[in-house]
XYZ file of C-alpha atoms in Angstrom:
117
model
C 0.000 0.000 0.000
C 1.273 3.477 -0.839
C 2.365 5.688 2.018
C -0.232 8.355 1.150
C -3.003 5.751 1.453
C -1.612 4.557 4.785
C -1.518 8.112 6.130
C -5.133 8.724 5.073
C -6.220 5.521 6.834
C -4.267 6.497 9.959
C -5.736 10.011 9.966
C -9.288 8.661 9.649
C -8.766 6.732 12.899
C -7.590 9.732 14.922
C -9.791 12.169 16.841
C -10.885 15.095 14.667
C -8.671 17.612 16.457
C -5.427 15.629 16.078
C -3.382 15.206 12.908
C -0.660 12.748 11.990
C 2.576 14.167 10.577
C 4.980 11.822 8.827
C 8.658 12.762 9.183
C 10.004 9.616 7.517
C 11.638 9.359 4.080
C 10.481 5.789 3.382
C 7.388 3.749 2.565
C 5.880 1.691 5.386
C 5.887 -2.081 5.282
C 2.581 -3.898 5.774
C 3.745 -4.997 9.224
C 4.632 -1.414 10.199
C 1.243 -0.189 8.999
C -0.620 -2.822 11.033
C 1.474 -1.996 14.098
C 0.765 1.733 13.677
C -2.968 1.022 13.529
C -2.709 -1.061 16.705
C -0.982 1.782 18.553
C -3.546 4.278 17.234
C -6.231 2.023 18.717
C -4.342 2.175 22.048
C -4.088 5.958 21.758
C -7.799 6.337 21.005
C -8.751 4.348 24.117
C -6.484 6.636 26.162
C -7.862 9.760 24.479
C -11.465 8.687 25.057
C -10.790 8.512 28.787
C -8.357 11.410 29.305
C -8.521 13.675 26.253
C -5.611 16.090 26.401
C -5.424 16.039 30.200
C -2.870 13.231 30.533
C -0.127 11.679 28.397
C -0.397 7.979 27.497
C 1.714 5.589 29.564
C 3.631 4.712 26.380
C 4.618 7.961 24.693
C 7.024 6.667 22.038
C 5.829 3.271 20.755
C 8.504 1.581 18.682
C 6.892 0.307 15.484
C 9.992 -1.267 13.974
C 13.752 -0.936 13.988
C 13.416 2.148 11.807
C 10.082 3.693 12.869
C 8.327 4.994 15.990
C 5.203 6.931 16.900
C 5.538 10.071 18.980
C 2.614 10.867 21.299
C 4.901 13.182 23.298
C 3.446 16.556 22.344
C -0.094 15.862 21.148
C -1.487 17.842 24.101
C 0.154 21.128 23.085
C -0.828 23.061 19.952
C 2.032 23.401 17.471
C 3.598 26.863 17.280
C 5.288 26.497 13.884
C 3.997 26.731 10.338
C 2.491 24.926 8.510
C 0.898 23.215 11.528
C 0.341 26.264 13.774
C -2.434 25.571 16.270
C -2.713 21.869 15.352
C -2.367 18.970 17.778
C 0.059 16.461 16.297
C 1.125 12.846 16.542
C 4.372 12.239 14.670
C 5.663 9.246 12.754
C 9.411 9.537 13.279
C 12.498 7.761 12.113
C 14.468 5.972 14.835
C 17.993 7.291 15.082
C 17.020 10.816 14.032
C 19.071 13.308 16.002
C 18.112 16.807 17.121
C 20.309 18.298 14.373
C 18.320 16.425 11.717
C 20.947 13.837 10.893
C 20.091 10.143 11.158
C 22.256 7.501 12.774
C 22.629 4.663 10.287
C 22.645 0.946 11.099
C 20.950 1.110 14.488
C 21.293 -2.114 16.399
C 18.563 -3.761 18.440
C 20.703 -3.198 21.535
C 20.883 0.541 20.812
C 17.106 0.767 20.409
C 16.491 -1.215 23.581
C 18.903 1.000 25.537
C 17.718 4.290 24.019
C 14.030 3.633 24.703
C 14.528 1.639 27.943
C 12.698 -1.379 26.539
């Protein structure tokens, strides 16, 4: 399935006031897509109970060795264009550093240690 189709299907499952923003440069595998949908289901159950009052217990679900969801700032409206005022859940690349570079060849051990799994 094309990434654009996956993103539409993900967005349809989110509350109306939250958008998904994809920061990844790659297409999702079928397994990654299914895992994302499972975590969105988890998020929706949390959101139904708490809304924007409380963060989920799992804020950065690891989808695969290369991909994670970021629920870490969905409670705060974005201050930057083009998403000013929007509440966002990000699809992020594992290994992406604050300066925008990406660490190549992440090992399982590095992921486990980084995310305290």
